[in-house]
Every structure is written in structure tokens, then in C-alpha cells.
Amino acid sequence: MEDRLLQLLRTVAPGTPLREGLENILRAKTGALIVIGDSPEVMEIAEGGFAVNAEFTPANLYELAKMDGAIILSSDLKRILAANTQLIPNLSIPSTETGIRHRTAERVAKQTGALVISISQRRGVITIYKGNLKYVLRDVGVILAKANQAIQTLEKYRSVLDRVVTELSILEFEEAVTLFDVSRAIQRVEMVLRVVKEIEKYISELGVEGRLITMQLEELVTGVEHEGLLIIRDYATATDKPPGTILAMINSWPAEDLLDLSLIARALGYPGSASILDQSVSPRGYRILDKIPRLPLPVIENMVKEFGSLKNILNASIEELDAVEGIGEARARSIKEGLARYREQLQERHN
């Protein structure tokens, strides 16, 4: 549902020819009913009007909206197929709308599955319908203000996430990690990703007006999901479930479930009640090894397979590391130095 809404918002976003035409109609206060697509289901309920079959332009759409009835556009939004058409959907389809135009739009969308746009002449509102989905487009200034507010929230969330992950890394080197630390880090990753999803909706609705928000978003979320997947890979006991599947499951939870850290621990495969959060756990080492520059994933996987845990990797000698497939003596030294350097950086950051 969320992905479908984003796709619809991009179709009518500022900067698109369709949105320009809709805004022209809105300013003229003429109102309009527009159906996108001429599927058999749509044509079956369309009566009368004029076969136009003209090139789609914002100006053409605006001029044809001066007539009563609906306008039918091609699915690719390149042609205006018909105008002044009467749509007669099944009246038994339930509708929550009060105005005739909006009620017709909702029923047509539910009956045909087509994207239907209704512009209110009196209220000056653009509403889009598709299937059971309904969305009222808001003023660009309002969305921009909300998007900027969401970016500020994201900055705070990212700052907290970075601190929590740094603390987790320090505890991993000290062999003092509990399920509380792991679950809290995953919780913080998911909170950041949820704000991202909200901002992506604003960006889709803003179109060309959202370029600056897009740049800020990209800068703030770099590596967040990757970090979360590596934490899950380090600690999940359910090895039959890929990290992406576990993260997607947590992503589907309602907000109140995300606040319960014991639920996150159980998602990782640890049974028990809230007291399981005190349980000591050891990382496999994927995430810390990922911090070492130019260390390929196949080599990391070979090391984890060989040593089993980060603790054993840290205690391994140059000779033991050298014996792992894909690691020569030079790379073994580079790994030892990289781990020591990262540990120093963590201490400096923490202090």
C-alpha cells in the first residue's frame, strides 16, 4: 500500500505536466474529474462526450476541464482520449464522499482500479483515488514545512543511533554485550528507517520542489540499513532467516511493539520474557570487520566461519589469520592493525 501511494504521488508531483494542468484547473476554480487509463472496465461505464485523441498538454487539459463531465487520459499520460464524458459507476459501491464529483471518482476507482483525480470547484482541493486508496494533495508550502520538520527529527534520531552503535562497538571489544544493547541498537536503526519512510512520502509529493530534502536525506541515512543488517547477522540465532527478513518483520510492527526491546530479542531468536535482555551475548564479528577498509565480504565470511566469534578473531595471531582462505600475511597484519585502530577511534569518540 505504501509503495503504491508513493508511485501515485510521483505521478501527480509538482514539476510533472499533469500537476501543472491540475494546478491550472485549481486556480481557475472550474473543477474536474479525470480518469487515467482507457481499460475496458473504464470504457464500459463511460457514456457520451467527445472522442478527442489529442496530445496531452497542461493547456489542453485546462481548456477541456471547462466542459462538464469527465476527461479520460491514456495510461502513459501522453494523450487526451475523451472529454465531456459521463461516468456511470455501480451505485451499490459504498462511498464516504458527499459531493457528486468525489463520490463518482471514488466509485470509479474502486470499480475499475484506475487512477481517478477529482478537483473540487468549491473547496479548491485535489483528491486522488485508486482502488480503495484515497489521498488529498496538500499545498507545497505545507508539505515542505512538514518535510523540514521531519529532517530535523531524523538528525536527532541519527545522532542517538550513532551514539548507541558506538557504545555497542565498545562493549563488543570489551566482551560485555547484553541483549539489551543489541536490541536497543536495532530499535534505533528501525526508528531512523521509519522517519526515512515518512520523508520519502513528502519527497514523492513535492516532486521537483523536494530536491534539497532528497540531498539532506541521502546524507543522513547513508549506511543505516546496512548497519542494522550486520547487527542482526552478528547476533541472530535463527540462521535460517536472512537478516533482511528479520528486519522486514520488525519494520511491519506497530509503533508500540517497537518500544518493547524483549520483542526484538525474540525476533532474533532468543526465547524468554523481559529478563532475557540481561543475557550476555557475543557477536560473530561481521559488523566490526566491515569497518576495516578494503576487506571483502567473502574474506569476512571465511574468518567468521573459521573463528566463530569476534572474541576469537581479536585473539587470533598473525599466523592463525594468515591460514584463513583469502588472507595472506600482509592482509593479516592489515586486519590486526585495522581492528586496533578502530578500537582507538571508538575510545576517542566515546571520551
Coordinates of C-alpha atoms in Angstrom, one line a residue:
M1 CA 0.0 0.0 0.0
E2 CA 2.8 2.4 1.0
D3 CA 4.7 1.8 -2.3
R4 CA 1.6 2.2 -4.4
L5 CA 0.9 5.6 -2.7
L6 CA 4.5 6.8 -3.4
Q7 CA 4.1 5.8 -7.0
L8 CA 0.8 7.7 -7.3
L9 CA 2.3 10.8 -5.6
R10 CA 5.2 10.8 -8.1
T11 CA 2.6 10.8 -11.0
V12 CA 1.0 14.0 -9.8
A13 CA 4.0 15.6 -8.2
P14 CA 5.0 19.3 -8.8
G15 CA 7.1 19.6 -11.9
T16 CA 5.1 17.0 -13.9
P17 CA 2.9 18.2 -16.8
L18 CA -0.1 16.5 -15.2
R19 CA 0.4 18.5 -12.0
E20 CA 0.8 21.7 -14.0
G21 CA -2.6 21.0 -15.7
L22 CA -4.2 20.2 -12.3
E23 CA -2.9 23.5 -10.8
N24 CA -4.3 25.5 -13.7
I25 CA -7.7 24.0 -13.2
L26 CA -7.5 24.6 -9.5
R27 CA -6.6 28.3 -10.0
A28 CA -9.5 28.7 -12.5
K29 CA -11.9 27.2 -9.9
T30 CA -13.6 25.1 -12.6
G31 CA -13.3 21.7 -11.0
A32 CA -12.6 18.5 -12.9
L33 CA -13.0 14.7 -12.9
I34 CA -10.0 12.9 -14.6
V35 CA -9.6 9.2 -15.2
I36 CA -6.2 7.8 -16.3
G37 CA -6.4 4.8 -18.5
D38 CA -8.9 3.5 -21.1
S39 CA -9.2 -0.1 -19.9
P40 CA -12.4 -2.0 -20.9
E41 CA -13.6 -1.6 -17.3
V42 CA -13.4 2.2 -17.7
M43 CA -14.9 2.4 -21.1
E44 CA -17.8 0.2 -20.0
I45 CA -19.0 2.8 -17.6
A46 CA -18.3 5.9 -19.8
E47 CA -21.1 7.4 -21.8
G48 CA -21.4 10.2 -24.4
G49 CA -18.9 13.0 -24.6
F50 CA -16.3 13.6 -27.4
A51 CA -13.5 11.4 -28.7
V52 CA -10.6 13.9 -28.6
N53 CA -7.5 11.7 -29.1
A54 CA -5.2 14.8 -28.8
E55 CA -1.7 15.2 -27.4
F56 CA -1.7 15.8 -23.7
T57 CA -0.5 19.2 -22.6
P58 CA -1.3 21.1 -19.4
A59 CA -3.1 23.8 -21.5
N60 CA -5.2 21.2 -23.4
L61 CA -6.3 19.6 -20.1
Y62 CA -7.2 23.0 -18.6
E63 CA -9.3 24.0 -21.6
L64 CA -11.2 20.7 -21.7
A65 CA -11.9 20.9 -18.0
K66 CA -14.1 23.9 -18.7
M67 CA -16.7 21.5 -20.0
D68 CA -18.8 19.3 -17.7
G69 CA -18.2 15.6 -17.4
A70 CA -15.1 13.6 -17.1
I71 CA -11.8 13.6 -19.0
I72 CA -10.1 10.3 -19.9
L73 CA -6.3 10.2 -20.4
S74 CA -4.1 7.4 -21.7
S75 CA -2.2 5.3 -19.2
D76 CA 1.1 6.8 -20.3
L77 CA -0.3 10.4 -19.9
K78 CA 0.6 11.2 -23.5
R79 CA -2.9 11.5 -25.0
I80 CA -6.2 13.0 -24.0
L81 CA -8.7 10.4 -25.3
A82 CA -12.1 11.8 -24.4
A83 CA -13.8 14.7 -22.7
N84 CA -17.2 15.8 -21.5
T85 CA -17.9 12.1 -20.8
Q86 CA -20.4 10.9 -18.2
L87 CA -19.2 8.1 -15.9
I88 CA -21.8 5.8 -14.5
P89 CA -20.3 3.5 -11.9
N90 CA -22.1 0.9 -9.9
L91 CA -24.2 2.8 -7.3
S92 CA -24.1 -0.1 -4.9
I93 CA -20.3 0.5 -4.3
P94 CA -20.0 2.2 -0.9
S95 CA -18.7 5.8 -0.8
T96 CA -17.9 8.1 2.1
E97 CA -17.9 11.2 -0.1
T98 CA -20.6 13.8 -0.1
G99 CA -20.1 15.7 -3.3
I100 CA -21.3 14.1 -6.6
R101 CA -17.9 14.5 -8.4
H102 CA -15.9 13.0 -5.5
R103 CA -18.5 10.2 -5.0
T104 CA -18.3 9.3 -8.6
A105 CA -14.4 9.4 -8.5
E106 CA -14.3 7.1 -5.5
R107 CA -16.7 4.6 -7.1
V108 CA -15.0 4.6 -10.4
A109 CA -11.6 4.0 -8.8
K110 CA -13.0 1.1 -6.7
Q111 CA -14.8 -0.5 -9.7
T112 CA -12.1 -0.2 -12.3
G113 CA -8.8 0.1 -10.4
A114 CA -7.9 3.1 -12.5
L115 CA -6.3 6.3 -11.1
V116 CA -9.0 8.9 -10.7
I117 CA -8.4 12.6 -9.9
S118 CA -11.2 14.8 -8.6
I119 CA -10.7 18.6 -8.3
S120 CA -13.2 20.3 -6.1
Q121 CA -14.6 23.5 -7.6
R122 CA -15.8 24.9 -4.3
R123 CA -13.1 23.8 -1.9
G124 CA -10.1 24.0 -4.2
V125 CA -8.8 20.6 -3.3
I126 CA -7.2 17.9 -5.4
T127 CA -8.1 14.3 -4.3
I128 CA -6.6 11.2 -5.9
Y129 CA -8.3 7.7 -5.8
K130 CA -7.1 4.3 -6.9
G131 CA -8.8 1.1 -5.8
N132 CA -9.6 1.6 -2.1
L133 CA -6.8 4.2 -1.7
K134 CA -7.7 7.9 -1.3
Y135 CA -5.2 10.8 -0.8
V136 CA -5.8 14.5 -0.6
L137 CA -2.9 16.5 -2.1
R138 CA -1.7 19.3 0.1
D139 CA -0.2 22.7 -0.6
V140 CA 3.5 22.5 -1.4
G141 CA 4.4 25.0 1.3
V142 CA 2.7 22.9 4.0
I143 CA 4.4 19.7 2.8
L144 CA 7.8 21.4 2.6
A145 CA 7.4 22.7 6.2
K146 CA 6.5 19.1 7.4
A147 CA 9.4 17.6 5.4
N148 CA 11.9 20.1 7.0
Q149 CA 10.5 19.2 10.5
A150 CA 10.9 15.5 9.7
I151 CA 14.5 16.1 8.6
Q152 CA 15.2 17.8 12.0
T153 CA 13.7 14.8 13.8
L154 CA 15.9 12.5 11.6
E155 CA 19.0 14.4 12.5
K156 CA 18.3 13.8 16.2
Y157 CA 17.4 10.1 15.7
R158 CA 20.6 9.6 13.6
S159 CA 22.7 11.3 16.4
V160 CA 21.2 8.9 19.0
L161 CA 21.7 5.9 16.7
D162 CA 25.4 6.8 16.2
R163 CA 25.9 7.0 20.0
V164 CA 24.2 3.7 20.7
V165 CA 26.1 1.9 17.9
T166 CA 29.4 3.3 19.2
E167 CA 28.6 2.1 22.7
L168 CA 27.7 -1.3 21.3
S169 CA 31.1 -1.5 19.5
I170 CA 33.0 -0.6 22.6
L171 CA 31.1 -3.3 24.6
E172 CA 31.9 -5.8 21.8
F173 CA 35.6 -5.2 22.2
E174 CA 35.2 -5.5 26.0
E175 CA 33.2 -8.7 25.7
A176 CA 30.4 -7.1 27.8
V177 CA 27.4 -7.1 25.4
T178 CA 23.9 -8.0 26.6
L179 CA 20.7 -8.5 24.6
F180 CA 19.6 -5.1 25.9
D181 CA 22.5 -3.4 24.0
V182 CA 21.8 -5.3 20.8
S183 CA 18.0 -4.8 20.9
R184 CA 18.4 -1.1 21.6
A185 CA 20.7 -0.7 18.6
I186 CA 18.3 -2.5 16.3
Q187 CA 15.4 -0.4 17.7
R188 CA 17.3 2.8 16.9
V189 CA 18.0 1.6 13.4
E190 CA 14.3 0.9 12.8
M191 CA 13.3 4.3 14.2
V192 CA 15.6 6.0 11.8
L193 CA 14.2 3.9 8.9
R194 CA 10.6 4.8 9.8
V195 CA 11.3 8.5 9.7
V196 CA 13.0 8.0 6.3
K197 CA 9.8 6.3 5.0
E198 CA 7.8 9.3 6.1
I199 CA 10.2 11.8 4.4
E200 CA 10.2 9.7 1.2
K201 CA 6.4 10.3 1.1
Y202 CA 6.9 14.0 1.3
I203 CA 9.6 13.9 -1.4
S204 CA 7.3 12.0 -3.7
E205 CA 4.6 14.6 -3.2
L206 CA 7.0 17.5 -3.5
G207 CA 8.4 16.4 -6.9
V208 CA 11.0 19.0 -8.2
E209 CA 10.4 21.0 -5.0
G210 CA 11.9 18.2 -2.9
R211 CA 15.5 18.2 -4.3
L212 CA 17.1 19.8 -1.3
I213 CA 15.2 17.5 1.1
T214 CA 16.4 14.5 -1.0
M215 CA 20.1 15.5 -0.7
Q216 CA 19.7 16.0 3.1
L217 CA 18.0 12.6 3.4
E218 CA 20.7 10.8 1.5
E219 CA 23.4 12.3 3.6
L220 CA 21.7 11.4 6.9
V221 CA 20.8 7.8 6.1
T222 CA 23.9 6.5 4.5
G223 CA 24.8 3.1 5.8
V224 CA 22.0 2.9 8.4
E225 CA 20.1 -0.1 7.0
H226 CA 23.5 -1.9 6.2
E227 CA 24.5 -1.3 9.9
G228 CA 21.2 -2.8 11.1
L229 CA 21.5 -5.9 8.9
L230 CA 25.1 -6.5 10.1
I231 CA 24.0 -6.3 13.8
I232 CA 21.2 -8.8 13.1
R233 CA 23.8 -11.0 11.3
D234 CA 26.1 -10.9 14.3
Y235 CA 23.5 -11.9 16.9
A236 CA 20.5 -13.7 15.3
T237 CA 20.2 -17.3 16.4
A238 CA 17.7 -18.1 13.7
T239 CA 20.3 -18.7 10.9
D240 CA 17.5 -20.0 8.6
K241 CA 16.1 -16.5 8.4
P242 CA 18.1 -13.9 6.4
P243 CA 18.8 -10.6 8.2
G244 CA 16.7 -8.8 5.7
T245 CA 13.7 -11.0 6.6
I246 CA 14.1 -10.3 10.3
L247 CA 14.5 -6.5 9.7
A248 CA 11.4 -6.5 7.4
M249 CA 9.4 -8.3 10.1
I250 CA 10.4 -5.7 12.7
N251 CA 9.6 -3.0 10.2
S252 CA 6.0 -4.3 9.9
W253 CA 5.3 -4.0 13.7
P254 CA 3.1 -1.2 15.1
A255 CA 5.0 1.6 17.0
E256 CA 4.1 0.2 20.4
D257 CA 5.7 -3.2 19.7
L258 CA 9.0 -1.5 18.6
L259 CA 9.2 0.1 22.1
D260 CA 9.4 -3.4 23.6
L261 CA 13.0 -4.5 23.4
S262 CA 12.2 -8.0 24.5
L263 CA 10.2 -8.5 21.4
I264 CA 13.2 -7.5 19.3
A265 CA 15.3 -10.0 21.2
R266 CA 12.7 -12.7 20.5
A267 CA 12.7 -11.7 16.8
L268 CA 16.5 -12.5 16.8
G269 CA 15.6 -16.0 18.1
Y270 CA 16.1 -15.7 21.9
P271 CA 13.3 -17.2 23.9
G272 CA 12.1 -15.9 27.2
S273 CA 10.5 -12.9 29.0
A274 CA 11.7 -9.4 29.5
S275 CA 14.6 -10.7 31.7
I276 CA 16.3 -12.1 28.6
L277 CA 17.6 -8.6 27.9
D278 CA 20.2 -9.2 30.7
Q279 CA 21.6 -12.2 28.9
S280 CA 25.2 -11.9 27.7
V281 CA 25.8 -12.4 24.0
S282 CA 28.8 -12.5 21.7
P283 CA 29.0 -11.1 18.2
R284 CA 30.1 -13.2 15.3
G285 CA 32.2 -10.2 14.1
Y286 CA 30.6 -9.2 10.8
R287 CA 29.9 -5.6 11.7
I288 CA 33.3 -4.8 13.3
L289 CA 35.2 -6.5 10.5
D290 CA 33.1 -4.5 8.0
K291 CA 34.8 -1.3 9.5
I292 CA 38.2 -2.4 8.2
P293 CA 38.9 -0.7 4.8
R294 CA 39.2 -2.9 1.7
L295 CA 38.3 -6.1 3.4
P296 CA 35.9 -8.1 1.1
L297 CA 32.8 -9.8 2.4
P298 CA 33.9 -13.3 1.3
V299 CA 37.1 -12.9 3.4
I300 CA 35.0 -11.7 6.4
E301 CA 32.7 -14.7 6.0
N302 CA 35.7 -17.1 5.9
M303 CA 37.1 -15.5 9.1
V304 CA 33.7 -15.8 10.9
K305 CA 33.4 -19.4 9.7
E306 CA 36.9 -20.2 10.9
F307 CA 36.9 -18.5 14.3
G308 CA 33.2 -18.4 15.2
S309 CA 33.2 -15.1 17.1
L310 CA 34.7 -11.6 17.3
K311 CA 36.5 -12.6 20.5
N312 CA 38.4 -15.4 18.8
I313 CA 39.2 -13.2 15.8
L314 CA 40.6 -10.5 18.1
N315 CA 42.7 -13.1 20.0
A316 CA 44.0 -14.8 16.8
S317 CA 47.6 -14.4 15.9
I318 CA 49.0 -13.2 12.6
E319 CA 49.8 -16.8 11.7
E320 CA 46.3 -18.0 12.5
L321 CA 44.7 -15.2 10.4
D322 CA 47.2 -16.0 7.6
A323 CA 45.9 -19.5 7.5
V324 CA 42.4 -18.4 6.6
E325 CA 41.5 -18.7 2.9
G326 CA 41.9 -15.3 1.1
I327 CA 44.2 -13.8 3.8
G328 CA 47.9 -13.6 3.2
E329 CA 50.4 -12.3 5.7
A330 CA 50.1 -8.7 4.6
R331 CA 46.3 -8.8 4.9
A332 CA 46.6 -10.5 8.3
R333 CA 48.7 -7.6 9.6
S334 CA 46.4 -5.1 8.0
I335 CA 43.4 -6.7 9.8
K336 CA 45.2 -6.7 13.2
E337 CA 46.2 -3.0 12.7
G338 CA 42.7 -2.1 11.4
L339 CA 41.0 -3.6 14.4
A340 CA 43.4 -1.8 16.8
R341 CA 42.9 1.5 15.0
Y342 CA 39.1 1.2 15.1
R343 CA 39.2 0.4 18.8
E344 CA 41.3 3.5 19.5
Q345 CA 38.9 5.6 17.4
L346 CA 35.9 4.3 19.4
Q347 CA 37.6 5.3 22.7
E348 CA 38.4 8.7 21.4
R349 CA 34.8 9.2 20.2
H350 CA 33.4 7.9 23.5
N351 CA 35.6 10.2 25.6

